[in-house]
Structures are given as structure tokens and as C-alpha cells.
Amino acid sequence: MSLFHPHSCSNPFISVSTDSGANPTADTNSSNDLCFKDSKQRIKKMFNQIELSVSSYDTAWVAMVPSPTSHRNPCFPACLNWLLDNQLPNGSWGPCRPHPLLIKDTLSSTLACVLALRRWGVGEEHMTKGLRFIESHFCSASDESQLTPIGFDIIFSGMVEYARDLNLNLPLRSTDIDVLFHKRDLQLRRENSKGREAYLAYVSEGLGKHQDWEMVMKYQRKNGSLFNSPSATAATLSHLPNSGCLHYLTALLDKFENAVPTLHPFHVFPRLCMLETVESLGIGQHFREEITSVLDETYRCWLQGEEEIFLDLPTCALAFRILRVNGYDVSSEALAGFAEEHFFNSLGGYLKDLDAVVELFRASQMIIHPNEQLLEKHISWTSHFLKQELSNTSKCAYKHKQNIMQKVNDALEFPHYASLERLVYRRNIVNYDVDDIRMLKSSYSSLSIGNKDFLRLAVEDFNACQSIYREELKQLERWVREKRLDKLKFARQKLGYCYFSAAATLCSPELSDARLTWAKNGVLTTVVDDFFDVGGSEDELLNLIQLVEKQDLDVSIDCCSEEVEIIYSALDNTISEIGEKAIAWQGRNIKTHVSEIWLDLLRSMLQEAQWSKEKAVPTVDEYMRNGYISFALGPIILPALYFVGPRLSEAVVKSGEYGLLFRHVSTCGRLLNDIHSFKRESMEGKLNAVSLHLIHGTNSVTEDHVNQELKHLIEERRRELHRLVLQKNDSIVPRQCKELFWKMSKVLHLFYMKDDGFTSHEMANAVNAVIHEPILVDQL
């Protein structure tokens, strides 16, 4: 369901780049592969050719600017001619395909165009048709269910006044006009604030001779514009001669010839949106060169302090988040100007710009340094504001409003540190709006922000990957049966969840070896954990460790039980298989290292079993030194690192950085598990981090106090982990490998958001969404 279809109009878009190549068109009868390639090619071109819809509203105000040499002539006659050539058949100007919810926008644009024609005494027939449209649709001006342009009540009333000054008889009843002026006066009588002042400057064209034009000039930007708004700049120039305003509008017409968009410049934000779109839909791997180009250019603009970034909250926050996530050195001080008190004294704050607040909230979660209290404060006030707006918003029938509130809900419900890629991709694909329309003082649209090619490519890519995942899962199911792991009655059968955690994070088709290694070891760690926990005797546990230490044994003789034989055989076979597979990736067999990883885990589990048997109470430090290993992430993450691309030398594997990455993610997992399993394990007589803190603490220490302390520690370790992952300087672990530690951290935070994860109904739904249920295009 769409609000705006610019494709149906002639010349509806303005190109804002120097690349003028024609877009290739896909043959509707061509194969899926050809459509896939065509979509990719069109998207690649969009990165260099940002297109933005023409604004008849802003073009009309530019057309009204008098020549500096003669006030009897227009300064920009080309705009006047464009108005004459682009009236719609129904007599209106505005969105190319009028929609019932955009009538206010169309009324505003149409009246502005009629005033421009009246101002210069041309287009009598056009004016008549325009006035007829206004008369027949004027009831929508007071319809609260309409999507309303920013400042509509002030601007439309101001244009009615201007019509009187031009002796233009509007076909409106005096009572209707009085209602308009009353609504305007209510807005103008609102409490004074910096935000209100900025708002009144932004809607200057609606205030005309009542405006304080000297005050307005405080908001002039380096490029000569007011708020990058052609209409506000044109209105200012009409009342107050200014070389900066004239230069801005002249440059605008030099670039676009005879019509203007509703904002300019509009270059950094849409390119960042494109980058964000392809990444968030799961198709970023097809556009690596274009993404790198956007990142480098954005960073150059960041270093040069360009106003297009730093005077616009959504752009600044989006640029900060994307640059930081991609390892660029950007300081959070750039967001200092958007503190709560500053925001609500700005134009965006006055307008309660939800998009801007969401972007700031998401950017503020990128804390990687201990001294970034500024971001902490941003998280606090933005989350409070968004929750309030979410609770105050009733169910809305408009797709535009629904999209904004969905964005707010997703930002609050799915923090970046608990969002798994494939779930994010699916959610974004399902919610993607191919006709994304945005509203300033007039509506606008850009192919770079809402486009069917993005959706088409994303759906095909998602479903293609999902078919690979299903085949891999079948292969793993055969493996479980072949290794007789399903015969172990004490062991939880959690293959689906284990593979889900791999598929949801190691998404690319070429990472099959990494996914299978991750999943197989995930299954085996679950089996071994259950064996040490409830399934095996002390003799069996010791026997298993001795077998792994010695290897190359006769399992029929050396295994003390069938359970040990099954587990050891599966372990030995899998370790050998991983070692052999790694030769193609690493040029060497890694079997020895994988064996060492497993032995570390088995010995740590034995230590916990002995503590339990002897009813020993270790110190918190003793427990954690052992516990971060016994949490069993080692066999899952570390062998998989060898299958993501880069070669890992023994020096890297033994480095302090490698060890810290593993310690941080494992510590987060251990503490998350212990917090959530404390009550159950206490009933079973088992010790964990929470109970040990209570035992070794003072009498005044409570469970809530311990939980808060441990959650704070988890947050510290998580942020330090993220810092290490993003760090470029003095890092020897390849970024692709570091990402695996961060991906596992996300898995853990998602699993433990509500309970132990393995029993969650929502987790079962997530498994189906990632592996089993394709996205059907006709459902979008």
C-alpha cells in the first residue's frame, strides 16, 4: 500500500549528482537471474545518482522571488515556466499521483503555485483551474486525519493573506478563513522558546510581513540557505535582499535548471540511507565497493565538519553510528549539541521529530569508551521519550505513521547487541516500504530511500540463503544419527537451536564450513555439558578426558561405557574432520589446536563436577577463572574462526588480543546464564556466580543487588568486547574473525533476554523464521 507513486509522472525526479547514465530496464520476461543482476546494476547506479522528487511548493516560492534589478520581473523565470508546464489535469500541483491522505499537501502546493502565477500576472487559465481545485477540496484543510505538512496552519493562512494583498479572490467562505486564522493564532501564541523561534524561522513564508527577518537571518547556513529549505530561503530573499540567499538559489537553479526539491543539499543522508538499507536487508555483500566509497566520502565530510552532517541530527547520528561500526575514528563529542535540553530548543525538538530521536538513540548505543557519559545520557532521555511516544500513540491506519512507530518499537525492543543478522534482515524486508514518502513543508520521495529493487533483491537473496540452510540442517541431522548422539537419553537434543545460532549470524553462503563447524561443536558441547552435569559418573568423566588426551585408541577397549564411546567417537571424528577441512582455508591442519580447546573445556567441567561432589565453595575469582571456560563457547567459536576467510597464524591464536576477545564474550555468557538460572540451580544445590556473591558478601547483600552488579559487569565486558572488535590500530586479529566473537555475544544476549533460551517459544519462532519459512513476495 503506497501513498505516492512518482513513477507515473513525467520528469518527477531531480538528479542530484553528476552521473547521468540511464538506468537499465529489466525485461519482464527475463529469467530470475537476469532480474537479480538488473536490480543489482540499478542499485549500483543509485549510489552515484541520488534522485529526489521535485517540489512544486518550493518551486513556486522560488518563482515568486523578484529580480534584484527590477521588482516587476521574476528573478527565476524558468521556475515560473515550470509551473505553467506542470499543472496536473485536476488543476492541482503537488504529488504526481494524488492520494486522499495528501490533500493538505496538495492544497498547500496548489495555492503557492497560484500565488506565483498571480504575482507575475501570467497563467490566468491555470489559476482558474487551481482555484477550482482549492474550492472543491478545501474541507481537507481542517481534517485532522490528513497527513499534515510542517507548519501548514501558519503557512496556508499566510498564503491566504498574501492572496488578499495580490487582490486574488479565493473561493473560500469567510467563516472557513476565520477558522484558519484562529488555528494560526493559537500556534503563534504558544510559549516562547528557542525551538519555537527556529520553527517560526523555518516557516517564514507563512508569516510574510509579520516576520522578524533579522531574527530569521540567525539561522542562515554557510551555503546561504535557511535550513537548506528553498522555500524559506526564497521567502527571506523576497523580503530582505541578501547575497547569500541569492547565491544559494542561483546555484540551485544552475544545478536543477527550472525546478527545485524541498531540501538541498541532500547528498550525505540518502547515501547513508542506501548503505543502511542494503546492509539491513542482507544484501550488502553485493555492494562492497559502493559501501566503501560511501564510508570514505562520509568520513571525509565528517573530518571537514560539513554542515550537512553536523547541523542535522538524523544525518549526524546515522553517520556517527555507521562510521563507528565500520571502524572509523569518530568522537561522540559530535553528538554533544543534541543533548536533551539542546534538542528540545531546536527545530527538530519543537516538531518532536521521532526519526531524529530514533537515530540518536541507536547511535548512542555505540559506546566503546569508558568516558562516553554523553552517550549514556542520550540513551536515557531518548529511550524515555520514545517509550512515551509509543505509549501515547493510538493504532494508526496510515502506512507512513505505522512505519515510524514500527521503527520506534524495533529500536526499543531489539538493541544492537542482541540483534541477530538474519532476524534483522527478515524483519526489515517484511516492513520495508517501497514507496517511502517523507514530509517536510511538502512531501518528497527518493528512489534512494524507497525502491522495489532493494526489496526484490533482498527477498531473492534471503530465500536463496534459506534453501542452503535447510540443506545444511538436513546434513547435520544425518550427522547426529550417524554419530548416535540421539541415543544418549540424558542429552538435550538442541540441533535446531545450535544451527540457528550459526545461520542467523554466519549468513553468507560461502561460510558453510564455518556454520557446520559452529553447529556440530554446539551440539557436542550440549551433550558433554549434560554428561558432566547429570549423565556420567566420575569414572566416566575421567575416562573421557583421558581418551581425548591420548587419542588414537581402540574405543571398544578403552571406553568404560557405551555413553563414553559414543561421545568420544563423535568428538574424535569431528575434531579430525575440522582439522582436515582447515587445510583448504589455512594451509595447515589445526587438529591439535581444536583438541586443546576441547581439553580446556573438559577439564573446566571436571573442576565444577568435583566442587559439586566435594561440596566445596570456591571464591568468586576461582569460579570465574574456571567458569568462563566451562561456559563452553571455546569449541563453538574458536574452530569456526579458521573458516571465515583470513589465515590465522599461531602467533595470532596465542596473542593477548585473541585471548581477551574470548574471555570477554565468555564472561558475558557465563554471567548472563548464572543470573537467569540462579533460582533453578539453587533448588538443585548448585553454585554459580550469583550464589557465590551472596555467600562471600556481607549480610546486607541481596540477590537484586548482586544481579545489578553483575549486569553492570556484563555491560562493561560487552562494551570492551565491542571496542576490541572495532579497533583498527594495534590489532592483529582480522576483523572478520573478531566479528565472530561479537556475533556470539549477540546470540547470548538474545537467548537470555527472557529465560534460558532453550525453552523459549519465541526462540522456536525465530528458528522457523531463519531456516524454515521463506518470505513470500505476495505477502509483502
Coordinates of C-alpha atoms in Angstrom, one line a residue, residues 22-482:
A22 CA 20.4 5.9 -17.9
N23 CA 19.1 3.1 -15.7
P24 CA 18.9 -0.3 -17.3
T25 CA 15.4 -1.8 -17.5
A26 CA 14.7 -5.4 -16.8
D27 CA 12.7 -7.4 -19.3
T28 CA 9.6 -8.6 -17.6
N29 CA 10.0 -12.0 -19.4
S30 CA 13.7 -12.4 -18.4
S31 CA 14.9 -15.1 -16.0
N32 CA 15.2 -14.5 -12.3
D33 CA 18.9 -14.4 -12.6
L34 CA 18.7 -11.6 -15.1
C35 CA 16.3 -9.7 -12.9
F36 CA 18.6 -10.2 -10.0
K37 CA 21.5 -8.8 -12.0
D38 CA 19.5 -5.9 -13.3
S39 CA 18.3 -5.0 -9.8
K40 CA 22.0 -5.0 -8.7
Q41 CA 23.0 -2.8 -11.6
R42 CA 20.3 -0.3 -10.9
I43 CA 21.1 -0.1 -7.2
K44 CA 24.8 0.4 -8.0
K45 CA 23.9 3.4 -10.2
M46 CA 21.8 4.8 -7.4
F47 CA 24.8 5.1 -5.2
N48 CA 26.2 7.6 -7.6
Q49 CA 23.0 9.2 -8.7
I50 CA 20.7 10.4 -5.9
E51 CA 17.3 11.3 -7.2
L52 CA 14.8 13.4 -5.3
S53 CA 11.2 14.3 -6.2
V54 CA 10.5 17.8 -7.5
S55 CA 8.7 20.1 -5.1
S56 CA 6.1 22.3 -6.8
Y57 CA 5.6 24.0 -3.5
D58 CA 9.2 25.1 -3.2
T59 CA 9.5 25.9 -6.9
A60 CA 6.5 28.2 -6.6
W61 CA 8.2 30.2 -3.8
V62 CA 11.4 30.5 -5.8
A63 CA 9.3 31.6 -8.7
M64 CA 7.9 34.5 -6.5
V65 CA 11.4 36.0 -5.9
P66 CA 11.7 39.3 -7.7
S67 CA 14.7 40.3 -9.7
P68 CA 17.3 42.3 -7.7
T69 CA 17.4 44.8 -10.6
S70 CA 13.6 45.1 -11.1
H71 CA 10.8 44.0 -8.7
R72 CA 8.5 43.9 -11.7
N73 CA 10.2 40.8 -13.1
P74 CA 10.9 37.4 -11.6
C75 CA 14.4 36.5 -10.6
F76 CA 14.0 32.9 -11.8
P77 CA 11.6 32.9 -14.8
A78 CA 12.4 29.3 -15.5
C79 CA 10.6 28.3 -12.4
L80 CA 7.5 30.2 -13.5
N81 CA 7.6 28.4 -16.8
W82 CA 7.9 25.1 -15.0
L83 CA 4.7 25.8 -13.0
L84 CA 2.9 26.6 -16.2
D85 CA 4.1 23.3 -17.8
N86 CA 3.4 21.0 -14.8
Q87 CA -0.1 21.6 -13.6
L88 CA -1.9 18.3 -13.1
P89 CA -5.1 17.6 -15.0
N90 CA -7.3 18.1 -11.9
G91 CA -6.0 21.7 -11.6
S92 CA -3.6 21.0 -8.7
W93 CA 0.1 21.0 -8.3
G94 CA 1.8 18.6 -5.9
P95 CA 2.3 14.9 -5.6
C96 CA 2.2 13.3 -9.0
R97 CA -0.5 10.8 -8.1
P98 CA -2.7 12.5 -5.5
H99 CA -3.7 10.4 -2.5
P100 CA -6.6 11.0 -0.2
L101 CA -4.3 11.5 2.8
L102 CA -2.1 14.0 1.0
I103 CA -4.7 16.6 0.1
K104 CA -3.4 19.1 2.6
D105 CA 0.0 18.9 0.9
T106 CA -1.7 19.3 -2.5
L107 CA -3.7 22.3 -1.3
S108 CA -0.6 24.0 0.0
S109 CA 1.4 23.4 -3.2
T110 CA -1.5 24.4 -5.4
L111 CA -2.1 27.7 -3.6
A112 CA 1.6 28.5 -3.6
C113 CA 1.7 27.9 -7.4
V114 CA -1.5 30.1 -7.9
L115 CA 0.1 32.9 -5.9
A116 CA 3.3 32.7 -8.0
L117 CA 1.3 33.0 -11.2
R118 CA -0.8 35.9 -9.8
R119 CA 2.4 37.6 -8.6
W120 CA 3.6 37.9 -12.2
G121 CA 0.3 38.2 -13.9
V122 CA 0.5 35.0 -16.0
G123 CA -1.4 31.8 -16.5
E124 CA -5.0 33.0 -16.0
E125 CA -6.5 29.7 -17.0
H126 CA -4.0 27.8 -14.8
M127 CA -5.1 30.0 -11.8
T128 CA -8.7 29.4 -12.5
K129 CA -8.3 25.6 -12.5
G130 CA -6.1 25.8 -9.4
L131 CA -8.7 27.9 -7.5
R132 CA -11.4 25.4 -8.6
F133 CA -9.4 22.6 -7.1
I134 CA -8.8 24.5 -3.8
E135 CA -12.5 25.3 -3.6
S136 CA -13.6 21.7 -4.1
H137 CA -11.0 20.2 -1.7
F138 CA -10.8 23.0 1.0
C139 CA -12.6 20.9 3.6
S140 CA -9.5 18.8 3.9
A141 CA -7.6 21.8 5.3
S142 CA -9.2 21.2 8.7
D143 CA -9.2 17.4 8.5
E144 CA -7.1 16.1 11.4
S145 CA -6.8 12.7 9.8
Q146 CA -4.8 14.1 6.9
L147 CA -1.0 13.9 6.8
T148 CA -0.1 17.4 7.5
P149 CA 2.9 19.3 6.1
I150 CA 5.1 21.0 8.7
G151 CA 3.7 24.5 9.5
F152 CA 0.6 24.0 7.5
D153 CA -1.7 26.1 9.7
I154 CA 0.7 29.0 9.6
I155 CA 1.8 28.8 6.0
F156 CA -1.6 28.2 4.4
S157 CA -3.1 31.1 6.4
G158 CA -0.2 33.3 5.4
M159 CA -0.8 32.5 1.8
V160 CA -4.4 33.4 2.1
E161 CA -3.3 36.8 3.4
Y162 CA -0.9 37.2 0.6
A163 CA -3.7 36.3 -1.9
R164 CA -5.6 39.3 -0.4
D165 CA -2.6 41.6 -0.9
L166 CA -2.5 40.4 -4.6
N167 CA -6.2 41.1 -4.9
L168 CA -6.7 37.4 -5.7
N169 CA -10.3 36.4 -4.8
L170 CA -10.1 33.0 -3.2
P171 CA -13.3 30.9 -3.4
L172 CA -13.5 30.4 0.3
R173 CA -16.1 31.3 2.9
S174 CA -15.2 33.9 5.4
T175 CA -16.0 31.6 8.2
D176 CA -13.6 29.0 6.9
I177 CA -10.9 31.6 6.6
D178 CA -11.6 32.7 10.2
V179 CA -11.1 29.1 11.4
L180 CA -7.7 29.0 9.6
F181 CA -6.6 32.3 11.2
H182 CA -7.7 31.1 14.6
K183 CA -5.6 28.0 14.3
R184 CA -2.7 30.0 13.2
D185 CA -3.1 32.5 16.1
L186 CA -3.2 29.6 18.6
Q187 CA 0.2 28.4 17.2
L188 CA 1.7 31.9 17.3
R189 CA 0.6 32.4 20.9
R190 CA 2.5 29.3 22.1
E191 CA 5.1 29.7 24.8
N192 CA 8.3 31.3 23.5
S193 CA 11.3 29.0 23.3
K194 CA 14.4 28.6 21.1
G195 CA 12.7 25.7 19.4
R196 CA 9.7 27.8 18.6
E197 CA 11.9 30.6 17.3
A198 CA 13.6 28.1 15.0
Y199 CA 10.2 26.8 13.9
L200 CA 8.9 30.2 13.0
A201 CA 12.1 30.9 11.1
Y202 CA 11.6 27.7 9.2
V203 CA 8.0 28.5 8.2
S204 CA 8.9 32.1 7.3
E205 CA 7.0 32.1 4.1
G206 CA 3.8 31.8 6.1
L207 CA 4.5 34.9 8.2
G208 CA 5.4 37.3 5.4
K209 CA 5.3 40.9 6.5
H210 CA 4.7 39.8 10.1
Q211 CA 8.1 38.0 10.3
D212 CA 11.1 39.4 12.0
W213 CA 13.5 38.9 9.1
E214 CA 16.6 39.9 11.0
M215 CA 15.8 37.1 13.5
V216 CA 15.5 34.7 10.6
M217 CA 19.0 35.5 9.4
K218 CA 20.4 34.0 12.6
Y219 CA 19.6 30.6 11.0
Q220 CA 21.4 31.2 7.7
R221 CA 23.9 28.5 6.8
K222 CA 27.2 28.7 5.2
N223 CA 25.7 27.8 1.8
G224 CA 23.4 30.9 2.1
S225 CA 20.2 28.9 2.8
L226 CA 17.8 28.9 5.7
F227 CA 17.6 25.3 6.9
N228 CA 18.5 24.0 3.4
S229 CA 14.9 25.0 2.5
P230 CA 14.4 26.6 -0.9
S231 CA 11.0 28.0 0.1
A232 CA 12.2 29.6 3.4
T233 CA 15.3 31.0 1.6
A234 CA 13.2 32.3 -1.3
A235 CA 10.7 34.0 1.1
T236 CA 13.6 35.6 3.0
L237 CA 15.2 36.9 -0.2
S238 CA 11.8 38.4 -1.3
H239 CA 11.7 40.4 1.9
L240 CA 15.3 41.0 2.7
P241 CA 18.0 41.4 0.0
N242 CA 20.8 39.0 0.9
S243 CA 23.7 37.9 -1.3
G244 CA 23.9 34.5 0.5
C245 CA 20.3 33.7 -0.2
L246 CA 20.6 34.8 -3.8
H247 CA 23.7 32.7 -4.3
Y248 CA 22.1 29.6 -2.8
L249 CA 19.0 29.9 -5.1
T250 CA 21.0 30.8 -8.1
A251 CA 23.3 27.8 -7.6
L252 CA 20.2 25.6 -7.1
L253 CA 18.8 26.6 -10.4
D254 CA 22.1 26.3 -12.1
K255 CA 22.1 22.7 -10.9
F256 CA 18.5 21.8 -11.5
E257 CA 17.6 24.3 -14.3
N258 CA 13.9 25.0 -13.8
A259 CA 12.5 23.4 -10.6
V260 CA 13.8 22.6 -7.1
P261 CA 13.5 19.9 -4.5
T262 CA 12.1 20.6 -1.0
L263 CA 15.6 20.5 0.6
H264 CA 19.1 20.9 -0.7
P265 CA 21.8 19.8 -0.2
F266 CA 20.6 16.2 0.1
H267 CA 23.6 14.1 -0.6
V268 CA 25.1 12.6 2.6
F269 CA 21.9 11.4 4.2
P270 CA 20.4 9.5 1.2
R271 CA 23.7 7.8 0.5
L272 CA 24.0 6.7 4.2
C273 CA 20.4 5.5 3.9
M274 CA 21.2 3.4 0.9
L275 CA 24.2 1.9 2.8
E276 CA 22.0 1.2 5.8
T277 CA 19.3 -0.2 3.6
V278 CA 21.4 -2.7 1.7
E279 CA 23.1 -3.8 5.0
S280 CA 19.9 -4.1 6.9
L281 CA 18.2 -6.1 4.2
G282 CA 21.0 -8.5 4.0
I283 CA 22.3 -7.6 0.5
G284 CA 25.4 -5.5 1.5
Q285 CA 27.8 -8.2 0.2
H286 CA 26.7 -7.3 -3.4
F287 CA 27.8 -3.7 -3.0
R288 CA 31.1 -3.7 -1.1
E289 CA 32.8 -1.3 -3.4
E290 CA 29.9 1.2 -3.3
I291 CA 29.7 0.9 0.5
T292 CA 33.4 1.6 0.9
S293 CA 33.0 4.6 -1.3
V294 CA 30.2 6.0 0.8
L295 CA 32.0 5.3 4.1
D296 CA 35.2 7.1 2.9
E297 CA 33.3 10.1 1.5
T298 CA 31.2 10.4 4.7
Y299 CA 34.3 10.3 6.8
R300 CA 35.9 13.0 4.6
C301 CA 32.8 15.2 5.2
W302 CA 32.9 14.3 8.9
L303 CA 36.6 15.4 9.2
Q304 CA 35.8 18.6 7.3
G305 CA 32.9 19.4 9.6
E306 CA 30.4 19.8 6.8
E307 CA 27.1 21.4 7.9
E308 CA 25.0 18.8 6.0
I309 CA 26.2 16.4 8.7
F310 CA 26.6 18.4 11.9
L311 CA 23.6 20.7 11.7
D312 CA 21.2 17.8 11.0
L313 CA 20.6 15.4 13.9
P314 CA 19.4 12.3 11.8
T315 CA 22.4 12.7 9.4
C316 CA 24.9 13.3 12.2
A317 CA 23.6 10.3 14.3
L318 CA 23.4 8.0 11.4
A319 CA 26.9 9.0 10.2
F320 CA 28.4 8.5 13.6
R321 CA 26.8 5.1 14.1
I322 CA 27.7 3.8 10.6
L323 CA 31.3 5.1 10.7
R324 CA 31.9 3.8 14.2
V325 CA 30.6 0.4 13.4
N326 CA 32.9 0.2 10.4
G327 CA 35.9 1.1 12.5
Y328 CA 36.4 4.8 11.6
D329 CA 37.7 7.0 14.4
V330 CA 34.8 9.3 15.2
S331 CA 34.3 11.1 18.5
S332 CA 31.0 11.0 20.3
E333 CA 31.6 14.7 21.1
A334 CA 30.0 15.4 17.7
L335 CA 26.7 14.5 19.3
A336 CA 27.1 16.9 22.2
G337 CA 24.9 19.5 20.5
F338 CA 22.0 17.1 20.7
A339 CA 21.7 16.9 24.4
E340 CA 18.2 16.8 25.7
E341 CA 18.0 20.5 26.6
H342 CA 19.5 21.4 23.2
F343 CA 17.3 19.1 21.2
F344 CA 14.1 20.5 22.6
N345 CA 15.3 24.0 21.9
S346 CA 15.8 23.1 18.3
L347 CA 13.5 22.8 15.3
G348 CA 13.5 19.0 15.5
G349 CA 12.7 19.1 19.2
Y350 CA 9.9 21.5 18.7
L351 CA 8.5 19.2 16.0
K352 CA 9.1 16.1 18.1
D353 CA 11.0 14.5 15.2
L354 CA 10.7 10.8 16.0
D355 CA 13.0 9.8 13.2
A356 CA 15.7 12.0 14.6
V357 CA 15.3 10.7 18.1
V358 CA 15.4 7.1 17.0
E359 CA 18.7 7.7 15.1
L360 CA 20.2 9.4 18.2
F361 CA 19.1 6.5 20.4
R362 CA 20.6 3.9 18.1
A363 CA 23.8 6.0 17.7
S364 CA 24.2 6.4 21.4
Q365 CA 24.3 2.6 21.9
M366 CA 27.7 2.6 20.2
I367 CA 29.5 3.2 23.5
I368 CA 33.1 1.7 23.3
H369 CA 35.0 4.0 25.7
P370 CA 34.6 4.3 29.5
N371 CA 34.4 8.1 29.4
E372 CA 31.4 8.4 27.0
Q373 CA 28.9 9.6 29.6
L374 CA 27.4 11.8 27.0
L375 CA 26.1 8.8 25.1
E376 CA 24.8 7.3 28.3
K377 CA 22.7 10.5 28.9
H378 CA 21.5 10.3 25.3
I379 CA 20.3 6.7 25.8
S380 CA 18.5 7.7 28.9
W381 CA 16.5 10.7 27.6
T382 CA 15.9 9.3 24.1
S383 CA 14.6 5.9 25.4
H384 CA 12.3 7.7 27.8
F385 CA 11.0 9.9 25.0
L386 CA 10.4 7.1 22.6
K387 CA 8.6 4.9 25.1
Q388 CA 6.4 7.8 26.0
E389 CA 5.6 8.5 22.3
L390 CA 4.9 4.8 21.7
S391 CA 2.5 4.6 24.6
N392 CA 0.7 7.8 23.6
T393 CA 0.2 6.8 20.0
S394 CA -3.0 5.0 19.2
K395 CA -3.3 2.5 16.5
C396 CA -2.9 4.3 13.2
A397 CA -4.3 3.4 9.8
Y398 CA -1.6 5.3 7.8
K399 CA 1.3 3.3 6.5
H400 CA 3.6 6.3 6.9
K401 CA 2.8 6.6 10.6
Q402 CA 2.9 2.9 11.1
N403 CA 6.4 2.7 9.6
I404 CA 7.6 5.4 12.1
M405 CA 6.1 3.7 15.1
Q406 CA 7.4 0.3 13.9
K407 CA 10.9 1.8 13.7
V408 CA 10.5 3.2 17.3
N409 CA 9.3 -0.2 18.6
D410 CA 12.1 -2.1 16.9
A411 CA 14.7 0.3 18.3
L412 CA 13.5 -0.2 21.8
E413 CA 12.8 -3.9 21.6
F414 CA 15.9 -5.1 19.7
P415 CA 19.1 -3.4 21.0
H416 CA 22.0 -3.6 18.6
Y417 CA 23.9 -6.0 21.0
A418 CA 21.0 -8.6 20.9
S419 CA 20.0 -8.4 17.2
L420 CA 20.9 -11.4 15.0
E421 CA 21.5 -10.6 11.4
R422 CA 19.1 -12.9 9.7
L423 CA 16.3 -11.9 12.1
V424 CA 17.0 -8.3 11.4
Y425 CA 17.0 -8.9 7.6
R426 CA 13.7 -10.7 7.7
R427 CA 12.1 -8.1 9.9
N428 CA 13.3 -5.2 7.7
I429 CA 12.3 -7.0 4.5
V430 CA 8.7 -7.6 5.8
N431 CA 8.5 -4.0 7.0
Y432 CA 10.2 -2.3 4.0
D433 CA 8.2 0.4 2.3
V434 CA 9.0 0.6 -1.4
D435 CA 7.2 4.0 -1.7
D436 CA 8.6 5.6 1.4
I437 CA 7.3 9.1 1.5
R438 CA 8.6 11.8 3.8
M439 CA 7.0 15.1 4.8
L440 CA 8.6 18.5 5.4
K441 CA 6.7 21.6 4.3
S442 CA 5.8 19.4 1.3
S443 CA 6.0 15.7 0.7
Y444 CA 9.1 14.3 -1.0
S445 CA 10.4 10.9 -2.1
S446 CA 13.7 9.5 -3.2
L447 CA 14.4 6.3 -5.1
S448 CA 17.5 6.0 -2.9
I449 CA 15.3 5.6 0.2
G450 CA 12.3 3.6 -1.1
N451 CA 12.7 1.3 -4.1
K452 CA 11.4 -2.0 -5.3
D453 CA 14.8 -3.1 -6.5
F454 CA 16.0 -3.2 -2.9
L455 CA 13.1 -5.4 -1.9
R456 CA 13.3 -7.7 -4.9
L457 CA 17.0 -8.4 -4.4
A458 CA 16.6 -8.8 -0.7
V459 CA 13.7 -11.4 -0.9
E460 CA 15.6 -13.4 -3.6
D461 CA 18.8 -13.4 -1.6
F462 CA 17.1 -14.3 1.7
N463 CA 15.2 -17.2 0.2
A464 CA 18.2 -18.5 -1.7
C465 CA 20.3 -18.5 1.5
Q466 CA 17.5 -20.1 3.4
S467 CA 17.4 -23.1 1.0
I468 CA 21.1 -23.6 1.7
Y469 CA 20.5 -23.5 5.4
R470 CA 17.8 -26.2 5.1
E471 CA 20.1 -28.5 3.2
E472 CA 22.8 -27.9 5.8
L473 CA 20.4 -28.7 8.6
K474 CA 19.4 -32.0 6.9
Q475 CA 23.1 -32.8 6.7
L476 CA 23.5 -32.1 10.4
E477 CA 20.5 -34.3 11.3
R478 CA 22.2 -37.2 9.4
W479 CA 25.4 -36.5 11.3
V480 CA 23.6 -36.7 14.7
R481 CA 22.1 -40.1 13.7
E482 CA 25.4 -41.4 12.3

